Amino acid sequence: MPVGGIVPRTEEDVAGNAADLVVRNARIHTGDARRPQAGALAVRDGVITGVGDDADVAPFVGPSTTVVGALGRRVVPGLNDAHLHVIRGGLSYVLELRWDGVRSLRQALAMLREQAARTPSGQWVRVVGGWSAEQFAERRPPTPAELNEAAPDTPVFVLHLYQSAILNRAALKAVGYDATTPDPKGGQIVRGRGGEPTGMLLAAPGALVLYSTLAKAPALPPEDRKASTRHFLRELNRFGLTSAIDAAGGFQNFPENYATVTELAREGLLSLRIAYHLFPQTGGQELDDLRRWIEAVRPEDGDEWLRLNGAGENLTWAAADFENFAEPRPELGSYEAEFEKAVRLLMENGWGFRLHATYDETIRRDLAVFEKLAAEGLFPQGNRWLFDHAETVSRESLDRIARLGGALSVQNRLSFQGETFTRRYGAGAAAEAPPIRAMLDRGLNVAAGTDATRVSSYNPWVALHWLVSGRTVGGLAMRPAQNRVDRATALAMYTAAGAALTGEQDVKGVLRPGCYGDLAVLSDDFFTVPEHEIPDIESVLTVVGGVQTVLTAAAAVTAAVGGGGDARYPLIVLLGLAMGLQNAVARRLGVPDLTTTVLTLTLTGLAADSPAAGGAGPRPGRRILSALAMLLGGLVGAVLVRHGQPSVALALAALLLLATAVTARRLSAADAPWAPPVS
């Protein structure tokens, strides 16, 4: 049948080259210097086969081709988080409450109270990463007393950066902490006058006390970990992420904790490409672990969906500098002898690595080991290697990294810890943390990521906002203009640069023929949206390998009506009515998986983002209209339920959604068929 005004060609006409997917009428940022902009592209068998304008890809449209009209929206290469703890995060994702982007502690506690009410007996409420006290209007974390009030019987664990954790009484009881419990090495259990724990745990300076306590919480059974991981990967897809480099980490054992993603990859159920690393877990046994892995696996084992990339982010525990900026920089003991053995072993066996290093003092010591091996002709021997984090790396160290063929991966940890860093080291040091422009000026490959999930948010647009603005989530301006990057450079750091870290720069990170069909159609144009709105960007359509992984009903409506205009409002009303009807019935029937939080969050967002609360007040008319429509739908649904007609209410909701789809289709068809891309 005709699609967008074009009659698909027959199989004979396309000579077996029919695309599986065509995206047209788009503003495509390809990331390819040879053709930086385009209006359309075609994907076949997971690989891009054509990039150009609508006329260039029209010959690829066959009878079974899916054609997506982007209606002038911005399309970018799929994002690639170069440092994400995605494997570990997926195993517990469905157990966690997220405070990412929540603007007030009052709202956060309300969410916690609601989560506790629906948490099954024996499980915990856990808030692990993605927030900072500086993002709240109150500018403070919750107290143990507030957690006790919100959840008197359900154990609650709230992690605040690398600095502290807050537990309620039920959690203290669950982990067995009492007046007789000794403080762990490198940590402190804060106590009251009688010696009883108050519920505060402090990293002083290391975070082991925080993570070892969290490890006492009940884990998901093996049969539920696949579903949890798939939910997490879809959540990442929602932001336009199509790839991630897993940096391993503490409490992530190989091969046990990699079994879930390995099974999903074997079943073809991954919606995110993952390159992973291996991290020795036990101090004193690091060399034994590395030898065992070298005998069992090789870098690049796997395929384009799941592959081994090397060792790290720690090689030996003694060489790791903790990044709790509330505490002084840790003074590391002598570690070079064992560290050199580990690096030598990797180089002799063709293994690359990544290395956690926060402070220049650590980086200089590591570089001395590398230079010693280089003098013997053993480093780097063509192996990929990089430093992670590098907040205080010096220009001298950057020159040494460049001479040794290294790379860097920076993360927006200071989006969440910037105020703490500035208080300790001063505004001058904060302005250079990290020295991104100096890295790029030396021609180094600098990739970007989040270091989520235990401190930072996994939202890549928060990280991209930090790269271009230099601001924290609390609004502190840290890095001046001379140490920030433009939006195109930031996007390249989140796409092509990450691909280079895994040796996939020829097939990933740009949109050109021969590369993977990984892309995101954005809710707002990253290149023109006001800077403060960058963190609010999402993907209305994420494609991985030519497969549409995320396209929600609301996203479909948004994509259909294009850039705005009055046409959005009837669709908002239709969706609001349907959601109100659904919520009324869900509440009456007590369906646990259909909550009524959408209306709550809409109203809360309207208040929290208002000028009176210090916000920018974005889209108040649409939010009010949405809330009114949902309330009207809820009223109608309640009347029908009261009169014993829940099935009628659900049927009416379905009809409204059908009307929404038909309206969206008609609005989409109203565009000029096969129109030239919007410039």
XYZ file of C-alpha atoms in Angstrom:
679
model
C 0.000 0.000 0.000
C 1.172 3.593 -0.481
C 3.213 4.967 2.407
C 3.549 8.707 2.870
C 2.432 9.303 -0.707
C 4.885 6.805 -2.255
C 3.901 3.507 -3.818
C 6.345 0.881 -2.572
C 8.381 -0.795 -5.269
C 8.044 -4.475 -5.975
C 10.688 -6.931 -4.842
C 11.865 -7.154 -8.444
C 12.240 -3.373 -8.656
C 14.365 -3.140 -5.522
C 16.395 -6.173 -6.603
C 16.536 -7.645 -3.103
C 17.751 -4.353 -1.581
C 14.498 -3.335 0.080
C 15.096 -1.643 3.429
C 13.596 -2.996 6.605
C 13.282 0.562 7.907
C 13.296 4.004 6.320
C 13.314 7.211 8.365
C 12.453 10.287 6.310
C 11.527 13.954 6.634
C 14.019 14.240 9.479
C 16.813 16.553 10.527
C 19.572 13.986 10.830
C 22.845 14.825 12.520
C 24.974 12.011 11.131
C 28.215 12.662 13.016
C 29.971 11.931 9.707
C 32.245 14.771 8.593
C 31.765 13.744 4.948
C 28.013 14.308 5.192
C 27.121 15.926 8.513
C 23.435 16.527 7.751
C 20.764 14.484 5.977
C 17.011 14.199 5.694
C 16.487 10.449 5.415
C 18.184 7.085 5.864
C 17.521 3.418 5.163
C 18.404 0.331 7.221
C 18.536 -3.289 6.065
C 19.576 -6.293 8.172
C 20.564 -3.963 11.004
C 22.973 -1.908 8.884
C 22.509 1.497 7.267
C 22.321 1.154 3.485
C 21.539 4.714 2.455
C 21.802 8.255 3.807
C 20.675 11.362 1.979
C 17.388 13.059 1.253
C 13.963 11.545 0.679
C 14.655 10.961 -2.993
C 17.880 9.089 -2.172
C 16.165 6.521 0.038
C 12.864 6.202 -1.861
C 14.320 3.438 -4.098
C 14.860 1.311 -0.957
C 11.147 1.278 -0.066
C 9.738 -2.171 -0.800
C 6.406 -3.787 0.003
C 7.481 -4.763 3.552
C 9.524 -1.658 4.431
C 8.525 0.229 7.562
C 8.559 3.957 6.794
C 8.789 6.367 9.731
C 7.984 9.999 9.044
C 9.970 12.036 11.574
C 8.070 15.245 10.721
C 11.175 17.371 10.961
C 12.402 16.034 14.288
C 16.074 15.816 15.159
C 17.645 12.397 14.640
C 21.061 11.570 16.136
C 23.276 8.494 16.255
C 22.366 6.172 19.103
C 24.006 7.327 22.324
C 26.789 5.280 23.896
C 27.497 5.625 27.627
C 31.237 5.011 27.872
C 31.150 4.206 31.605
C 27.960 2.658 32.932
C 27.461 -0.144 35.435
C 24.661 -1.550 33.334
C 25.098 -5.254 34.130
C 25.050 -4.757 37.902
C 22.322 -2.128 37.662
C 20.041 -4.380 35.661
C 20.081 -7.123 38.273
C 18.335 -4.890 40.827
C 16.616 -2.228 38.713
C 13.026 -3.240 39.533
C 13.847 -3.192 43.259
C 14.896 0.467 43.284
C 13.091 3.773 43.721
C 14.628 6.536 41.613
C 14.816 10.189 42.660
C 16.410 11.333 39.401
C 15.209 14.863 38.639
C 12.917 15.115 41.686
C 12.909 18.759 42.744
C 11.981 18.632 46.417
C 12.664 16.382 49.379
C 8.968 16.573 50.198
C 8.115 14.983 46.857
C 10.893 12.403 47.263
C 9.538 11.324 50.656
C 6.033 11.094 49.228
C 7.359 8.764 46.544
C 9.158 6.719 49.197
C 5.984 6.445 51.281
C 4.054 5.221 48.246
C 6.813 2.750 47.354
C 6.875 1.359 50.893
C 3.117 0.773 50.781
C 3.447 -1.502 47.759
C 6.721 -3.225 48.704
C 6.203 -6.938 49.482
C 7.073 -8.204 52.934
C 10.720 -9.199 53.139
C 11.879 -6.714 50.490
C 13.419 -3.287 51.007
C 12.856 0.163 49.592
C 16.204 1.244 48.206
C 17.169 4.573 46.644
C 20.552 4.020 45.049
C 21.989 6.836 42.971
C 20.735 9.406 40.498
C 20.156 12.238 42.968
C 21.901 14.806 45.114
C 20.690 16.860 48.048
C 21.590 19.943 46.014
C 18.778 19.217 43.530
C 16.136 19.531 46.255
C 14.556 22.858 47.154
C 15.417 22.024 50.787
C 19.101 21.476 49.881
C 19.493 18.512 52.222
C 19.081 14.736 52.262
C 16.391 13.016 54.323
C 16.969 12.253 57.996
C 16.564 8.811 59.578
C 13.521 10.189 61.438
C 11.880 11.128 58.134
C 12.523 7.651 56.774
C 11.036 6.126 59.931
C 7.907 8.253 59.527
C 7.530 7.444 55.821
C 8.132 3.703 56.239
C 7.877 2.533 59.861
C 7.900 -1.204 59.068
C 9.605 -1.608 55.667
C 13.424 -1.502 55.583
C 14.655 1.606 53.729
C 18.196 2.215 52.447
C 18.993 5.593 50.837
C 22.459 6.068 49.336
C 23.700 9.663 49.070
C 26.596 9.902 46.619
C 29.811 8.233 47.816
C 29.430 10.045 51.119
C 26.748 8.424 53.212
C 23.716 6.195 53.513
C 20.566 6.733 55.556
C 18.687 3.754 57.023
C 15.441 3.588 58.933
C 14.952 1.488 62.081
C 13.605 -1.460 60.109
C 16.713 -1.521 57.917
C 19.078 -1.319 60.897
C 17.256 -4.293 62.389
C 17.401 -6.192 59.097
C 21.188 -5.789 58.775
C 21.806 -6.434 62.481
C 23.536 -3.151 63.345
C 23.331 -2.346 67.064
C 25.426 -0.842 69.835
C 27.870 -3.773 69.710
C 28.558 -3.555 65.968
C 32.087 -2.248 65.350
C 32.782 0.428 62.760
C 34.035 -1.173 59.537
C 37.431 -0.246 58.153
C 37.208 3.063 56.289
C 33.655 3.755 57.452
C 31.618 4.962 60.405
C 28.299 3.941 61.923
C 26.978 7.143 63.490
C 25.679 6.516 67.011
C 23.504 8.230 69.587
C 24.432 8.872 73.199
C 23.696 5.305 74.220
C 25.819 3.853 71.420
C 22.841 2.734 69.338
C 23.145 3.417 65.574
C 21.165 6.472 64.465
C 20.708 5.229 60.896
C 23.538 7.279 59.352
C 26.506 5.529 57.743
C 29.505 7.592 56.658
C 32.178 6.734 54.109
C 35.375 7.825 55.809
C 36.819 7.863 53.229
C 35.920 4.656 51.368
C 32.448 3.547 50.349
C 32.844 -0.091 51.405
C 30.586 0.374 54.441
C 27.848 1.709 52.162
C 28.062 -1.027 49.547
C 28.568 -3.890 51.986
C 25.428 -2.767 53.829
C 23.467 -2.555 50.582
C 24.679 -6.061 49.715
C 22.791 -7.357 52.770
C 19.470 -6.469 51.129
C 17.592 -9.373 49.519
C 18.452 -9.909 45.863
C 16.082 -10.885 43.110
C 15.766 -14.613 42.464
C 17.544 -15.723 39.271
C 14.302 -16.158 37.355
C 13.417 -12.461 37.876
C 16.791 -10.965 36.982
C 16.203 -11.265 33.251
C 12.979 -9.284 33.468
C 14.658 -6.671 35.668
C 17.545 -6.285 33.226
C 15.225 -6.019 30.240
C 13.242 -3.291 32.027
C 16.472 -1.406 32.719
C 17.676 -1.667 29.130
C 14.319 -0.357 27.869
C 14.598 2.506 30.324
C 17.999 3.354 28.852
C 16.527 3.092 25.343
C 13.944 5.675 26.413
C 16.716 8.272 26.481
C 18.189 7.251 23.120
C 20.920 4.973 24.445
C 21.768 2.125 22.083
C 25.180 1.106 23.483
C 27.046 1.107 26.763
C 30.471 0.108 27.994
C 30.131 -1.720 31.277
C 32.924 -0.756 33.667
C 32.339 -3.752 35.988
C 32.775 -2.758 39.635
C 32.573 -4.052 43.162
C 30.316 -7.005 43.910
C 30.226 -7.920 40.196
C 31.747 -11.362 39.899
C 32.606 -13.091 36.632
C 31.035 -15.228 35.325
C 28.177 -15.479 37.876
C 26.889 -11.897 37.679
C 27.254 -11.825 33.892
C 24.994 -14.835 33.406
C 21.808 -12.786 32.962
C 23.052 -10.605 30.107
C 24.774 -13.603 28.542
C 21.498 -15.508 28.496
C 19.588 -12.520 27.128
C 22.178 -12.129 24.376
C 21.909 -15.821 23.509
C 18.118 -15.444 23.242
C 18.371 -12.288 21.128
C 16.627 -10.204 23.796
C 19.141 -7.421 24.407
C 17.951 -3.972 23.328
C 21.317 -2.357 24.147
C 24.769 -3.245 22.835
C 27.141 -3.944 25.738
C 30.926 -4.126 25.791
C 32.042 -5.304 29.211
C 35.114 -5.374 31.428
C 36.348 -7.756 34.134
C 37.246 -6.411 37.582
C 39.168 -8.468 40.191
C 36.994 -8.600 43.293
C 39.292 -9.651 46.124
C 42.365 -7.820 47.309
C 45.445 -10.033 47.190
C 43.927 -12.332 44.542
C 43.923 -9.942 41.592
C 46.715 -11.648 39.645
C 45.087 -15.041 40.116
C 41.793 -13.674 38.768
C 43.491 -12.110 35.758
C 45.360 -15.319 34.921
C 42.158 -17.352 35.187
C 40.299 -14.992 32.856
C 43.142 -14.857 30.344
C 42.972 -18.638 30.041
C 39.181 -18.678 29.685
C 38.240 -15.700 27.471
C 39.713 -13.195 25.057
C 38.982 -9.513 24.373
C 36.387 -9.140 21.594
C 34.881 -12.531 22.391
C 31.173 -12.266 21.650
C 29.362 -10.331 18.951
C 28.020 -6.862 18.212
C 25.497 -7.167 21.058
C 27.670 -8.463 23.908
C 31.449 -8.544 23.810
C 34.429 -8.533 26.157
C 36.488 -5.341 25.935
C 39.259 -5.971 28.483
C 40.082 -5.646 32.180
C 39.246 -2.935 34.714
C 38.161 -0.491 35.945
C 40.388 -1.690 38.797
C 43.369 -3.963 38.207
C 44.555 -4.027 41.820
C 42.581 -2.743 44.784
C 45.567 -0.999 46.359
C 45.867 1.347 43.342
C 42.264 2.627 43.589
C 41.723 6.165 44.870
C 38.290 6.713 46.376
C 36.291 9.704 45.113
C 34.448 10.784 48.229
C 34.991 14.517 47.832
C 33.586 15.142 51.310
C 36.803 13.586 52.639
C 40.459 14.466 51.934
C 42.187 12.785 49.029
C 43.190 9.288 50.149
C 46.893 8.658 50.674
C 47.628 5.394 48.905
C 50.351 3.103 50.133
C 52.953 1.461 47.959
C 51.150 -0.461 45.223
C 53.407 -0.231 42.181
C 54.981 -3.707 42.398
C 51.719 -5.679 42.167
C 50.216 -3.135 39.795
C 53.157 -3.534 37.408
C 52.713 -7.316 37.454
C 49.061 -6.940 36.546
C 49.715 -4.549 33.660
C 52.616 -6.660 32.377
C 50.418 -9.768 32.430
C 47.717 -8.011 30.419
C 50.130 -6.581 27.862
C 51.858 -9.915 27.303
C 48.508 -11.544 26.584
C 46.932 -8.894 24.355
C 44.460 -7.500 26.871
C 43.526 -3.832 26.998
C 42.184 -2.209 30.148
C 40.499 0.806 31.674
C 41.680 2.284 34.945
C 39.810 4.151 37.659
C 41.844 7.215 38.658
C 40.299 10.316 40.203
C 43.362 12.299 41.230
C 46.451 13.376 39.328
C 48.620 12.043 42.144
C 47.429 8.517 41.302
C 47.613 9.063 37.552
C 51.268 10.153 37.758
C 52.196 6.995 39.666
C 50.331 4.783 37.191
C 51.992 6.504 34.231
C 55.423 5.849 35.712
C 54.655 2.111 35.615
C 53.425 2.343 32.013
C 56.515 4.281 30.946
C 58.762 1.673 32.535
C 57.043 -1.061 30.520
C 57.129 1.087 27.390
C 60.891 1.361 27.736
C 60.975 -2.449 27.557
C 58.781 -2.417 24.441
C 55.834 -3.941 26.309
C 53.423 -0.997 26.435
C 50.916 -0.571 24.953
C 51.664 -3.059 22.119
C 48.542 -2.067 20.214
C 46.225 -2.704 23.160
C 43.518 -0.149 23.921
C 43.817 1.469 27.325
C 42.321 4.482 29.078
C 41.939 6.385 32.305
C 38.475 6.848 33.780
C 37.275 9.955 35.662
C 40.529 12.011 35.893
C 38.895 15.005 37.602
C 42.218 16.557 38.664
C 44.545 15.286 35.936
C 47.318 17.768 35.111
C 48.359 18.971 31.682
C 51.722 17.290 32.138
C 49.980 13.977 32.743
C 47.789 14.523 29.670
C 50.929 14.931 27.575
C 52.281 11.651 28.953
C 48.968 9.879 28.238
C 49.061 11.147 24.668
C 52.636 9.913 24.151
C 51.617 6.448 25.348
C 48.591 6.254 23.040
C 46.001 6.323 25.811
C 42.458 7.655 25.915
C 40.128 9.095 28.525
C 36.561 8.556 29.658
C 34.979 11.377 31.646
C 31.719 11.232 33.562
C 29.437 13.859 35.056
C 30.081 12.802 38.636
C 30.467 16.478 39.470
C 26.908 17.126 38.307
C 26.035 15.564 41.646
C 29.161 16.181 43.740
C 30.246 19.561 42.367
C 29.268 21.601 45.408
C 31.145 19.196 47.697
C 34.222 19.291 45.447
C 34.162 23.094 45.313
C 33.880 23.434 49.089
C 36.946 21.260 49.586
C 39.229 22.306 46.727
C 38.008 25.780 45.780
C 36.478 27.381 42.703
C 39.787 27.435 40.823
C 40.233 23.672 41.005
C 36.538 23.146 40.246
C 36.867 25.174 37.036
C 39.341 22.579 35.741
C 37.579 19.443 36.990
C 38.115 17.752 34.665
C 40.152 19.738 32.090
C 38.070 18.601 29.112
C 39.269 21.224 26.668
C 42.912 20.483 27.466
C 42.240 16.793 26.805
C 40.647 17.481 23.432
C 43.261 20.063 22.443
C 45.910 17.336 22.700
C 44.052 15.160 20.217
C 43.128 12.579 22.830
C 40.040 10.460 22.337
C 37.706 11.593 25.123
C 34.491 9.633 25.568
C 31.669 10.574 27.918
C 29.382 8.674 30.254
C 27.641 8.801 33.607
C 29.220 6.266 36.006
C 25.625 5.349 36.899
C 23.875 3.865 38.720
C 25.070 4.190 42.323
C 25.826 7.916 42.300
C 24.956 9.573 38.996
C 21.748 9.370 37.044
C 21.821 7.112 33.989
C 20.071 9.875 32.026
C 22.611 10.793 29.308
C 21.049 14.206 28.765
C 21.990 15.233 32.305
C 25.582 14.375 31.394
C 25.367 16.184 28.050
C 23.970 19.238 29.851
C 26.952 19.134 32.216
C 29.377 18.957 29.291
C 27.982 22.026 27.547
C 26.917 24.126 30.558
C 29.448 23.259 33.252
C 26.616 23.296 35.811
C 25.620 20.878 38.547
C 22.082 19.574 39.054
C 21.857 22.142 41.846
C 22.652 24.960 39.411
C 26.229 25.712 40.482
C 28.328 26.993 37.548
C 31.654 25.188 37.918
C 33.466 25.137 34.597
C 33.898 28.422 32.679
C 33.349 28.734 28.926
C 36.971 27.919 28.117
C 36.565 24.479 29.714
C 33.223 23.601 28.165
C 32.401 22.095 24.782
C 29.846 22.910 22.109
C 26.886 20.637 21.558
C 28.260 18.868 18.493
C 31.475 18.015 20.356
C 29.531 16.812 23.383
C 27.414 14.552 21.185
C 30.528 13.156 19.489
C 31.936 12.339 22.936
C 28.724 10.397 23.607
C 28.743 8.512 20.312
C 31.831 8.185 18.107
C 34.362 8.545 20.935
C 32.784 5.705 22.885
C 32.829 3.495 19.792
C 36.581 4.081 19.499
C 37.115 2.824 23.063
C 35.810 -0.578 21.986
C 37.444 -0.624 18.541
C 34.064 -0.218 16.817
C 34.593 3.226 15.310
C 34.078 1.863 11.780
C 30.593 0.494 12.505
C 29.187 2.546 15.378
C 28.769 6.123 16.525
C 27.930 7.749 13.181
C 25.083 7.410 10.699
C 26.576 6.392 7.366
C 26.257 3.399 5.045
C 27.892 0.310 6.520
C 27.334 1.362 10.154
C 24.847 -0.149 12.566
C 21.294 1.150 12.275
C 21.362 2.679 15.753
C 19.598 6.036 16.106
C 17.283 8.150 18.237
C 14.475 10.460 17.178
C 14.461 13.153 19.857
C 11.593 14.825 21.669
C 13.375 18.174 21.336
C 16.220 19.367 19.145
C 19.421 19.040 21.168
C 21.099 21.698 19.018
C 18.484 24.424 19.514
C 16.617 23.701 22.750
C 17.417 26.169 25.576
C 20.384 24.942 27.556
C 18.473 24.423 30.792
C 16.004 22.127 28.993
C 18.647 19.681 27.718
C 18.179 17.312 30.707
C 14.490 16.972 29.784
C 15.167 15.522 26.324
C 13.997 11.978 25.659
C 13.799 9.772 22.605
C 10.377 9.373 20.998
C 11.774 6.539 18.900
C 14.938 4.540 19.584
C 16.220 2.139 16.943
C 18.915 -0.463 17.639
C 20.095 -2.489 14.682
C 17.126 -1.304 12.647
C 14.688 -2.555 15.304
C 12.366 -0.046 16.974
C 12.940 -0.690 20.673
C 11.033 2.183 22.269
C 7.898 3.818 20.872
C 5.256 4.456 23.502
C 1.707 5.525 22.724
C 2.412 9.027 23.955
C 5.611 9.137 21.916
C 3.702 8.007 18.844
C 1.246 10.859 19.298
C 4.079 13.329 19.792
C 5.848 12.099 16.683
C 2.645 12.198 14.674
C 1.768 15.810 15.435
C 5.314 16.977 14.821
C 6.705 20.211 16.127
C 3.708 21.615 17.981
C 0.704 23.769 17.259
C -2.886 23.629 18.393
C -3.274 20.045 17.166
C -1.578 18.782 20.334
C -4.383 19.898 22.586
C -7.195 17.621 21.374
C -4.777 14.716 21.587
C -3.862 15.654 25.150
C -7.555 15.705 26.047
C -8.181 12.300 24.433
C -5.209 10.692 26.160
C -6.085 12.358 29.467
C -9.657 11.083 29.350
C -8.486 7.564 28.555
C -5.902 7.608 31.346
C -8.478 8.907 33.812
C -10.895 6.120 32.925
C -8.140 3.538 33.205
C -6.956 4.866 36.572
C -10.468 4.916 38.020
C -10.973 1.252 37.193
C -7.437 0.278 38.225
C -7.913 1.909 41.602
C -11.288 0.213 42.127
C -9.959 -3.211 41.173
C -6.678 -2.746 43.083
C -4.471 -3.697 40.157
C -0.929 -3.329 41.585
C 0.793 -2.776 38.241
C -1.477 0.109 37.159
C -0.733 2.966 39.535
C -2.228 6.439 39.485
C 1.063 8.314 39.803
C 0.871 10.011 36.400
C -1.681 12.551 37.609
C 0.212 13.051 40.884
C 3.483 13.717 39.080
C 1.780 16.047 36.590
C 0.308 18.180 39.383
C 3.529 18.048 41.415
C 5.571 19.052 38.382
C 3.191 21.933 37.677
C 3.761 23.284 41.178
C 7.476 22.472 41.517
C 8.359 23.957 38.116
C 6.295 27.112 38.586
C 7.992 30.530 38.782
C 6.812 30.794 42.405
C 8.921 27.714 43.234
C 11.906 29.038 41.322
C 11.289 27.018 38.178
C 10.973 28.026 34.551
C 7.295 27.046 34.399
C 7.492 25.042 31.145
C 4.240 24.229 29.291
C 1.730 25.114 32.091
C -1.225 25.172 29.712
C -0.621 21.665 28.443
C -0.069 20.340 31.973
C -3.275 21.908 33.303
C -5.193 20.603 30.287
C -3.751 17.119 30.852
C -4.732 17.151 34.532
C -8.261 18.389 33.830
C -8.754 15.756 31.143
C -7.523 13.009 33.493
C -9.800 14.251 36.274
C -12.775 14.285 33.918
C -11.920 10.776 32.749
C -11.594 9.660 36.360
C -14.996 11.136 37.207
C -16.680 9.368 34.296
C -14.871 6.131 35.167
C -15.896 6.393 38.815
C -19.570 6.851 37.882
C -19.450 3.830 35.598
C -17.696 1.705 38.239
C -20.191 2.813 40.910
C -22.995 1.541 38.703
C -21.262 -1.782 38.144
C -19.921 -1.061 34.680
C -16.078 -1.340 34.855
C -16.018 -3.137 31.512
C -17.841 -0.212 29.911
C -15.249 2.192 31.352
C -12.376 0.136 29.983
C -14.091 -0.149 26.603
C -14.561 3.625 26.520
C -10.870 4.100 27.361
C -9.977 1.809 24.461
C -12.222 3.787 22.115
C -10.602 7.042 23.217
C -7.154 5.619 22.542
C -8.371 4.472 19.137
C -9.678 7.979 18.488
C -6.270 9.322 19.504
C -4.526 7.029 17.048
C -6.938 7.957 14.226
C -6.531 11.664 14.981
C -2.754 11.314 15.012
C -2.880 9.455 11.711
C -5.023 12.140 10.095
C -2.757 14.897 11.345
C 0.256 13.024 10.044
C -1.404 12.496 6.651
C -2.192 16.203 6.461
C 1.482 16.858 5.807
C 2.602 17.129 2.199
C 3.264 13.522 1.132
C 6.914 12.569 0.957
C 7.748 16.182 1.762
C 11.305 17.485 1.688
C 13.013 17.443 5.070
C 12.532 20.462 7.291
C 15.682 22.515 7.228
